[in-house]
JSON list of C-alpha atoms and ligand atoms in Angstrom, two decimals:
[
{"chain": "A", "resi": 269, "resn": "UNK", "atom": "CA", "xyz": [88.85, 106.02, 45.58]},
{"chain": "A", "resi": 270, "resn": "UNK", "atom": "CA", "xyz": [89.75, 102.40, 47.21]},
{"chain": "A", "resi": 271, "resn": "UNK", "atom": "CA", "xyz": [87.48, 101.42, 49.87]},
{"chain": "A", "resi": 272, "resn": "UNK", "atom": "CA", "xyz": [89.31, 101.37, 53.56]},
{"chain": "A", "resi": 273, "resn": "UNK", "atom": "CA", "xyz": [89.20, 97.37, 53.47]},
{"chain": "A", "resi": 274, "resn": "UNK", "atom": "CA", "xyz": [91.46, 97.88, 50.41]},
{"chain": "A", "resi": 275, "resn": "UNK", "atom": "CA", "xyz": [93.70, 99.17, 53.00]},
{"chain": "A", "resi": 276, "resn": "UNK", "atom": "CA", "xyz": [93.01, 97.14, 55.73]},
{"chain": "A", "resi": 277, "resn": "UNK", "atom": "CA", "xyz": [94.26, 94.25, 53.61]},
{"chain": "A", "resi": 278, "resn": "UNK", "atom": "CA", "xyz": [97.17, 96.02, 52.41]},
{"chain": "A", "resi": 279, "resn": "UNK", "atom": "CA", "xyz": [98.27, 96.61, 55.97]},
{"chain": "A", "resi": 280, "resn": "UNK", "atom": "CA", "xyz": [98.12, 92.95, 56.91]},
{"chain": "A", "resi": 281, "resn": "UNK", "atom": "CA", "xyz": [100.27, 91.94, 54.07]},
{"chain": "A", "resi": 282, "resn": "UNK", "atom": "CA", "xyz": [103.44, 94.95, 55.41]},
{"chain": "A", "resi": 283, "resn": "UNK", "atom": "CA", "xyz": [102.82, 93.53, 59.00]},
{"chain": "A", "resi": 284, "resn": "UNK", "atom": "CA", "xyz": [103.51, 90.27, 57.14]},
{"chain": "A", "resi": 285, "resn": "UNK", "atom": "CA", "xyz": [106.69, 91.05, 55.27]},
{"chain": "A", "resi": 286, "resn": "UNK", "atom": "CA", "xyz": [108.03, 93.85, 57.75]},
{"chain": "A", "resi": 287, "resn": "UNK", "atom": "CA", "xyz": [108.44, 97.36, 57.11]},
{"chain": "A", "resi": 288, "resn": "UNK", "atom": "CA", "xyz": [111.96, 97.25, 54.80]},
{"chain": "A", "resi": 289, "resn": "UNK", "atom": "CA", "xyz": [112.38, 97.93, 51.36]},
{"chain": "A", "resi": 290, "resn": "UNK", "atom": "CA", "xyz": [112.66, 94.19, 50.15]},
{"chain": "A", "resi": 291, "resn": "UNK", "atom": "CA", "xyz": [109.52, 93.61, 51.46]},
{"chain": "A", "resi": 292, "resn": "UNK", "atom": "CA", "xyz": [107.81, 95.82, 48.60]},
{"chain": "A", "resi": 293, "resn": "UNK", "atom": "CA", "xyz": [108.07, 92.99, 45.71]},
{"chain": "A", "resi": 294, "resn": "UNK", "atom": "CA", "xyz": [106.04, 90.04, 48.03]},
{"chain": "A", "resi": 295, "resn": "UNK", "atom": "CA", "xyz": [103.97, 93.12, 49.27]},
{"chain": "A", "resi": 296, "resn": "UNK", "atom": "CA", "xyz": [102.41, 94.06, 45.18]},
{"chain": "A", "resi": 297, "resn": "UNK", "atom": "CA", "xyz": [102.72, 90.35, 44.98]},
{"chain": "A", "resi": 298, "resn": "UNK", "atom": "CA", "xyz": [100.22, 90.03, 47.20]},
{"chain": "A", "resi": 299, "resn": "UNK", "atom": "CA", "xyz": [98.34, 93.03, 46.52]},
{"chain": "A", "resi": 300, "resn": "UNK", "atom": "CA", "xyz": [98.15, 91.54, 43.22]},
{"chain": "A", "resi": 301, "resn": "UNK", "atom": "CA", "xyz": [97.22, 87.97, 43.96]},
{"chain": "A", "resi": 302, "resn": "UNK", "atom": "CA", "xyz": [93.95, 89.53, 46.26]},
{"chain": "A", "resi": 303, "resn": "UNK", "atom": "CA", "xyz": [93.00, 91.81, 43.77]},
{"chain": "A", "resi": 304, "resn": "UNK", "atom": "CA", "xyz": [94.07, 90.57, 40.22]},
{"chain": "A", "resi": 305, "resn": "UNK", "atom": "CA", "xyz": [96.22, 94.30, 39.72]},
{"chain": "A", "resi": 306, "resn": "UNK", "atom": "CA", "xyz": [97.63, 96.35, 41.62]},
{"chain": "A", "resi": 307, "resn": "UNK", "atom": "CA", "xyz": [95.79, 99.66, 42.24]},
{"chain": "A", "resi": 308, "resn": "UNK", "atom": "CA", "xyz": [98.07, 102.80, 42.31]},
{"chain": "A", "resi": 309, "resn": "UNK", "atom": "CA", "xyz": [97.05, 104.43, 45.66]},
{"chain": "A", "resi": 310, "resn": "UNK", "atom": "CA", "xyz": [98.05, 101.04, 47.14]},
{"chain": "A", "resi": 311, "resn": "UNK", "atom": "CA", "xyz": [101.29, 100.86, 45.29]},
{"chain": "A", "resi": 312, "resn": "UNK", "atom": "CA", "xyz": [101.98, 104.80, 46.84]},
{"chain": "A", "resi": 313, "resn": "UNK", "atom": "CA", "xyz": [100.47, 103.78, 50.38]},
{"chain": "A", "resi": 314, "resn": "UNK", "atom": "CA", "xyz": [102.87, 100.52, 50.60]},
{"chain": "A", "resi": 315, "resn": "UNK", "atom": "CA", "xyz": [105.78, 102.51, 49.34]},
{"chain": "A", "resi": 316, "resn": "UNK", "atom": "CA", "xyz": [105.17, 105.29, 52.22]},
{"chain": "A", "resi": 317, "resn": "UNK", "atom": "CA", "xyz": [104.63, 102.90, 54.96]},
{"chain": "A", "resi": 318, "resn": "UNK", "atom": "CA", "xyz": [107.65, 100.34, 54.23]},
{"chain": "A", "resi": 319, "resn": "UNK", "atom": "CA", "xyz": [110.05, 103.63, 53.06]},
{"chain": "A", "resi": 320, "resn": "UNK", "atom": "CA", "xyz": [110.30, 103.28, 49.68]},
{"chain": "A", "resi": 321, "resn": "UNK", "atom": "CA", "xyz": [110.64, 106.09, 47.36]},
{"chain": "A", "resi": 322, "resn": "UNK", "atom": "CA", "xyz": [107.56, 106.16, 45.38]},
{"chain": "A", "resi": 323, "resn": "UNK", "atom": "CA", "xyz": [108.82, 106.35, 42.45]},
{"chain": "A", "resi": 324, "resn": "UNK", "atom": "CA", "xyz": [111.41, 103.50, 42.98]},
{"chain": "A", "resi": 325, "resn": "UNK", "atom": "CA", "xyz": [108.17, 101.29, 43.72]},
{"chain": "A", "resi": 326, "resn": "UNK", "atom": "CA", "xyz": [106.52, 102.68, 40.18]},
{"chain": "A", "resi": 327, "resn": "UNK", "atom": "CA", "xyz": [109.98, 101.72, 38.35]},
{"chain": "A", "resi": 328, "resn": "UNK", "atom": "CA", "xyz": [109.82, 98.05, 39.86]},
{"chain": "A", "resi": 329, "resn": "UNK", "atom": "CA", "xyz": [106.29, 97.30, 39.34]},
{"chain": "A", "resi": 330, "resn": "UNK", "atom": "CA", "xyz": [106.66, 98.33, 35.74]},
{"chain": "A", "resi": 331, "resn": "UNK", "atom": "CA", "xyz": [109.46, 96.79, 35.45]},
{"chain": "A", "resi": 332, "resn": "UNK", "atom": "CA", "xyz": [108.09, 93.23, 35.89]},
{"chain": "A", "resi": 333, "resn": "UNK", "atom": "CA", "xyz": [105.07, 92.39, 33.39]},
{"chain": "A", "resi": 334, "resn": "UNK", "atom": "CA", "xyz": [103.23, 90.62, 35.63]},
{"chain": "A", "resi": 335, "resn": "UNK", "atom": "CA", "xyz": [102.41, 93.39, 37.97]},
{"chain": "A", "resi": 336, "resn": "UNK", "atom": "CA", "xyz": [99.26, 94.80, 36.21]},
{"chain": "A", "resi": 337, "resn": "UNK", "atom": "CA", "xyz": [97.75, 98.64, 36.96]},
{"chain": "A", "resi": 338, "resn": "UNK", "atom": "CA", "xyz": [94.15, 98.05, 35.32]},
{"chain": "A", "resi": 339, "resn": "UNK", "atom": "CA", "xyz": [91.63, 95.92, 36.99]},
{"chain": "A", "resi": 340, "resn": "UNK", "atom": "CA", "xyz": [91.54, 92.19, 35.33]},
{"chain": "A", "resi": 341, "resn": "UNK", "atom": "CA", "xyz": [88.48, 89.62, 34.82]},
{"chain": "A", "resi": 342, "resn": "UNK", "atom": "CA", "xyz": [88.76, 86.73, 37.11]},
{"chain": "A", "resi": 343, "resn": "UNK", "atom": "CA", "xyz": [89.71, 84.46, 34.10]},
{"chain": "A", "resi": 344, "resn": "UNK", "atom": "CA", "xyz": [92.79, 86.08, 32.59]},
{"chain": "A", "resi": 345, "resn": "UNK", "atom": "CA", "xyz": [92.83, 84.24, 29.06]},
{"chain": "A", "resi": 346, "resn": "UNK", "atom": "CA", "xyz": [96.69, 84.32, 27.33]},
{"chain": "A", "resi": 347, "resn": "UNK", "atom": "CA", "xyz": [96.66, 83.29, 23.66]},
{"chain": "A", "resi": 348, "resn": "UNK", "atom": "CA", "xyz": [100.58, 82.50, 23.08]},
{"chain": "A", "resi": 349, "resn": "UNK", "atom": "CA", "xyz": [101.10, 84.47, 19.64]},
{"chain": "A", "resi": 350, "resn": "UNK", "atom": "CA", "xyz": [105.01, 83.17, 19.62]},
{"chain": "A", "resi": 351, "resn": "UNK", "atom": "CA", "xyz": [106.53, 82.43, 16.39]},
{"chain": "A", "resi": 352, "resn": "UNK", "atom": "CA", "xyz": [105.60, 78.21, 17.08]},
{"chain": "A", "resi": 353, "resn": "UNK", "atom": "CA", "xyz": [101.99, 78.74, 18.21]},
{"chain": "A", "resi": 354, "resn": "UNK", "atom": "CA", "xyz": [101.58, 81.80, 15.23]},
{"chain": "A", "resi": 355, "resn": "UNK", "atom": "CA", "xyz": [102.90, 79.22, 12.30]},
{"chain": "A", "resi": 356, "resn": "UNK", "atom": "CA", "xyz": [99.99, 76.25, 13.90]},
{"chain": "A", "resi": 357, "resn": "UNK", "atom": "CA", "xyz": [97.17, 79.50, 13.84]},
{"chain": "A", "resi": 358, "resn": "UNK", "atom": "CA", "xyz": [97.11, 81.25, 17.20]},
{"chain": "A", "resi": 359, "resn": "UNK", "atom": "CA", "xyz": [95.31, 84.28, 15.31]},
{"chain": "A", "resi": 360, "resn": "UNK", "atom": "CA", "xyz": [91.81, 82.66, 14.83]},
{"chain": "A", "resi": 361, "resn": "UNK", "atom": "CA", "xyz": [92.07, 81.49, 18.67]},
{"chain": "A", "resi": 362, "resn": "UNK", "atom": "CA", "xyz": [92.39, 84.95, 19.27]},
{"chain": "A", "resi": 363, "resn": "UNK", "atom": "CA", "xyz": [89.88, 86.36, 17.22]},
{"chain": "A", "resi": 364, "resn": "UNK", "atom": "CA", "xyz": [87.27, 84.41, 17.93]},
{"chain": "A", "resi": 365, "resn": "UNK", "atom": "CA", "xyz": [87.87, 85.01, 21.81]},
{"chain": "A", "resi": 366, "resn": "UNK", "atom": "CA", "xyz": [87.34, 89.00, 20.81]},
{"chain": "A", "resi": 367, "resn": "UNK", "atom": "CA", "xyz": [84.31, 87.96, 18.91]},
{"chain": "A", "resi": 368, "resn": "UNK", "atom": "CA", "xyz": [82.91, 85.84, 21.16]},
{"chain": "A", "resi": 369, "resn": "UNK", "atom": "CA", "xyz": [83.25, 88.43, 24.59]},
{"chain": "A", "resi": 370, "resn": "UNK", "atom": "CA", "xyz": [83.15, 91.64, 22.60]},
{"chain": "A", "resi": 371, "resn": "UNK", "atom": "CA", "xyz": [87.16, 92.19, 23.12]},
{"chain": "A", "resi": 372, "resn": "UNK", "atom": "CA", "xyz": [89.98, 93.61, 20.98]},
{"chain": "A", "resi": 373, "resn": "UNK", "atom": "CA", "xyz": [93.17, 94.58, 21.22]},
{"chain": "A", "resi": 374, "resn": "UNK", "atom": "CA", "xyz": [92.30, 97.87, 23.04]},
{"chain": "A", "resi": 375, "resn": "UNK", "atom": "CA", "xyz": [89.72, 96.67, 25.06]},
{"chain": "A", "resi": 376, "resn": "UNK", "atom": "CA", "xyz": [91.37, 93.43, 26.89]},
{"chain": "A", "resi": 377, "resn": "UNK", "atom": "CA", "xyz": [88.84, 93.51, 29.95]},
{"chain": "A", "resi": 378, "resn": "UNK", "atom": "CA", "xyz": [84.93, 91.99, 29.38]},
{"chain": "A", "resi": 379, "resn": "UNK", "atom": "CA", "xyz": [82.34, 94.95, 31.84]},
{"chain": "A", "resi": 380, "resn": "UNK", "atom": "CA", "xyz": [81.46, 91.91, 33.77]},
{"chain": "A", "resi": 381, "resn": "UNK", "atom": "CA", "xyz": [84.63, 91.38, 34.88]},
{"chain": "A", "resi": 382, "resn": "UNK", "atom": "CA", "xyz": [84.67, 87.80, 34.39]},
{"chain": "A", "resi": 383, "resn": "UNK", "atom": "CA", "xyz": [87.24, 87.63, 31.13]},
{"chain": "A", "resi": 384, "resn": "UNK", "atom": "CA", "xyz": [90.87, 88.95, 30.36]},
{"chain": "A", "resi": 385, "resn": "UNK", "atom": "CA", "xyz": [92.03, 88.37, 27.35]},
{"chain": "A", "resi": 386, "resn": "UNK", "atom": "CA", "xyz": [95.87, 88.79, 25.92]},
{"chain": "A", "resi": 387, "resn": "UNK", "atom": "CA", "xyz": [98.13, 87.79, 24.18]},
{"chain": "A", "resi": 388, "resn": "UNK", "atom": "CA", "xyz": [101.94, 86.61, 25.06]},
{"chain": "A", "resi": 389, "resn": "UNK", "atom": "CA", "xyz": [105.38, 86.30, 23.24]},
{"chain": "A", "resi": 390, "resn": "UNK", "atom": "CA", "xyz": [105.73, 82.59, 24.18]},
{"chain": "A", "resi": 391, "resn": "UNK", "atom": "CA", "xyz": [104.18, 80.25, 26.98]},
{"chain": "A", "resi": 392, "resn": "UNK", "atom": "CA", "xyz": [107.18, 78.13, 27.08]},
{"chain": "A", "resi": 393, "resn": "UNK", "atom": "CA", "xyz": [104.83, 75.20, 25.94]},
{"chain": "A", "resi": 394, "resn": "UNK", "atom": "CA", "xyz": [105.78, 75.34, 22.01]},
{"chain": "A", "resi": 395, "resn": "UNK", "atom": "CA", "xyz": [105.28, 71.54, 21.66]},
{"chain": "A", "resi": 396, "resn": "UNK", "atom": "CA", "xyz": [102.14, 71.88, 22.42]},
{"chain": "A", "resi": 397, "resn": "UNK", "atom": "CA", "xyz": [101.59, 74.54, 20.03]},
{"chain": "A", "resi": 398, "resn": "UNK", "atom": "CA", "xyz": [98.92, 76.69, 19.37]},
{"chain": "A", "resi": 399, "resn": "UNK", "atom": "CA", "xyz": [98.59, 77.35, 23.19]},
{"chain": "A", "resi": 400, "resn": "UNK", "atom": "CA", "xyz": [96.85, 79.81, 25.52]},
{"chain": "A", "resi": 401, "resn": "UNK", "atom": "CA", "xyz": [96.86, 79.89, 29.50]},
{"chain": "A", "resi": 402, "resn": "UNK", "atom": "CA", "xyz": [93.55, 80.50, 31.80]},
{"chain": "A", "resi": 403, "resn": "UNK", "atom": "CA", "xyz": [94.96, 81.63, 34.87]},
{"chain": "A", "resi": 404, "resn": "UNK", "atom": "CA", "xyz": [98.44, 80.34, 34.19]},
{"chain": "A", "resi": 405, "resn": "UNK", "atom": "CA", "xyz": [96.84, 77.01, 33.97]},
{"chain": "A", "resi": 406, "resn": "UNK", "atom": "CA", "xyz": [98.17, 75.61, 29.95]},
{"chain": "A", "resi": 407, "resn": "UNK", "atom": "CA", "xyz": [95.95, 74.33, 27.69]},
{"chain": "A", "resi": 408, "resn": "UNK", "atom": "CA", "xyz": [97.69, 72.51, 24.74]},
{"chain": "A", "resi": 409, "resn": "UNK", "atom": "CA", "xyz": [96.31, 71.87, 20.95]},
{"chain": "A", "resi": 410, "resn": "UNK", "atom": "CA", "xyz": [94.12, 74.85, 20.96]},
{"chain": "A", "resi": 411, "resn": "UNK", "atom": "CA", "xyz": [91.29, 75.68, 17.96]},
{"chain": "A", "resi": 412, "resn": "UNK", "atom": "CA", "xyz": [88.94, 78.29, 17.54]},
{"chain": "A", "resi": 413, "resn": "UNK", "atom": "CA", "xyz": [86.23, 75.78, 19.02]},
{"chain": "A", "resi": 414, "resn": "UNK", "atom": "CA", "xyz": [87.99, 74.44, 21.83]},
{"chain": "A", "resi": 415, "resn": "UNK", "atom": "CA", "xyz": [88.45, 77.91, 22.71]},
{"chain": "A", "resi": 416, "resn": "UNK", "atom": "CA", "xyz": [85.21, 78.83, 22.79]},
{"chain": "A", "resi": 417, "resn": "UNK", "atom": "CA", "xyz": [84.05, 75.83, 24.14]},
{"chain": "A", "resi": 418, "resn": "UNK", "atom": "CA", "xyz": [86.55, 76.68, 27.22]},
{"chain": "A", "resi": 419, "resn": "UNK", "atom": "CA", "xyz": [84.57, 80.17, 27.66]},
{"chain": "A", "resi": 420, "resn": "UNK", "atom": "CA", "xyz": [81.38, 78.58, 28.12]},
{"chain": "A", "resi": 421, "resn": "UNK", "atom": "CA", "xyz": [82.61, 76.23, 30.76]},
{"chain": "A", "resi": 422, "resn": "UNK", "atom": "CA", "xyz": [84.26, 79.14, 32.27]},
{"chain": "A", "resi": 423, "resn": "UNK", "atom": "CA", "xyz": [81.26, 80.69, 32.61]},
{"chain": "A", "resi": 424, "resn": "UNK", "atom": "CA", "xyz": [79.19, 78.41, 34.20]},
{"chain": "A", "resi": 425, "resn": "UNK", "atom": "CA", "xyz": [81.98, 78.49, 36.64]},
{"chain": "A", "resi": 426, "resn": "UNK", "atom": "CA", "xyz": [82.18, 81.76, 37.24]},
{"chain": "A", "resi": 427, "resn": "UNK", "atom": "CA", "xyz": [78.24, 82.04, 37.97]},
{"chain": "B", "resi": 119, "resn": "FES", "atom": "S1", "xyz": [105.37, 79.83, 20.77]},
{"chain": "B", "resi": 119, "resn": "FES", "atom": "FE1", "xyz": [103.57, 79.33, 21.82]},
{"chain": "B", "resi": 119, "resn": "FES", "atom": "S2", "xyz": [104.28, 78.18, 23.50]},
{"chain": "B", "resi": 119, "resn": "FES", "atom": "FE2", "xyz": [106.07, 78.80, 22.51]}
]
C-alpha cells in the first residue's frame, strides 16, 4: 500500500499535463523521476483519472525500458556489457560491483537502497570503452578499481 502523499504527488503531476491520454507518458515520466520506478497502483490510478485503459498504460510502460516497476537505489550503476566494452573487460567491472554490495544478477537492488546495479547492451560511448553510467552520468576507461573506488565516493555522498 502507497502512502496518500504518493498520491498527492501523482495528482499534481495530471493537473500538470491535463487529463488526456498523451499526457500518460510525461505523467510515469514523472512518477518515475520522483520516485526512481514507477509503482503499479500509481500506473492504474493515473490511467483511471486521465482515461486510459489500464491495460493500454501497462503495454506502454513496458514497452519503454526505462520505465522501471521495482523500487531502485538512488545510484542506479549501468555496466555497458556491449560487444566494445565486453572485448576491453566489462565482466570484472561487473563482478566486482556484485562482490563489493552483495549483488547478482537476480538481486540488482542493495536493502539500503542506496545502489542499483545493471547491466546494458551499449551506452553509446564505445570509444570510451569499458564504460558504465551512475545515474546516466558516463564514466569512461573503467577497471575493477576505479569502480570500486566510485562506490566508496558514492557512499560518502549518499550519507
Ligand atoms: S559497447 Fe560499451 S559503450 Fe558501446
Amino acid at each position: 500500500m502507497l502512502d496518500q502523499s504518493y498520491y498527492t504527488k501523482t495528482d499534481e503531476f495530471i493537473e500538470h499535463y491535463g487529463r488526456k491520454a498523451s499526457s500518460l507518458i510525461p505523467i510515469m515520466q514523472d512518477i518515475q523521476g520522483e520516485y526512481r520506478y514507477l509503482p503499479g497502483e500509481l500506473l492504474t490510478y493515473v490511467a483511471k483519472e486521465i482515461g486510459v485503459k489500464e491495460a493500454k498504460a501497462y503495454s506502454v510502460a513496458t514497452f519503454y525500458e526505462n520505465f522501471s516497476f521495482e523500487p531502485k537505489g538512488k545510484y542506479i550503476i549501468k555496466v555497458c556489457d556491449g560487444t566494445a566494452c565486453h572485448v576491453r573487460k566489462s565482466t570484472p567491472i561487473l563482478e566486482a560491483l556484485f562482490k563489493e554490495l552483495g549483488l547478482s544478477q537476480k538481486k540488482h537492488t542493495t536493502d539500503d537502497m542506496l545502489f542499483t546495479v545493471e547491466t546494458v547492451s551499449c551506452l553509446g560511448a564505445c570509444g570510451l570503452a569499458p564504460t558504465l553510467t551512475v545515474n546516466d552520468e558516463v564514466h569512461p576507461n573503467m577497471t575493477p578499481e576505479k569502480a570500486l573506488a566510485l562506490v566508496e565516493e558514492l557512499r560518502g555522498e549518499g550519507l
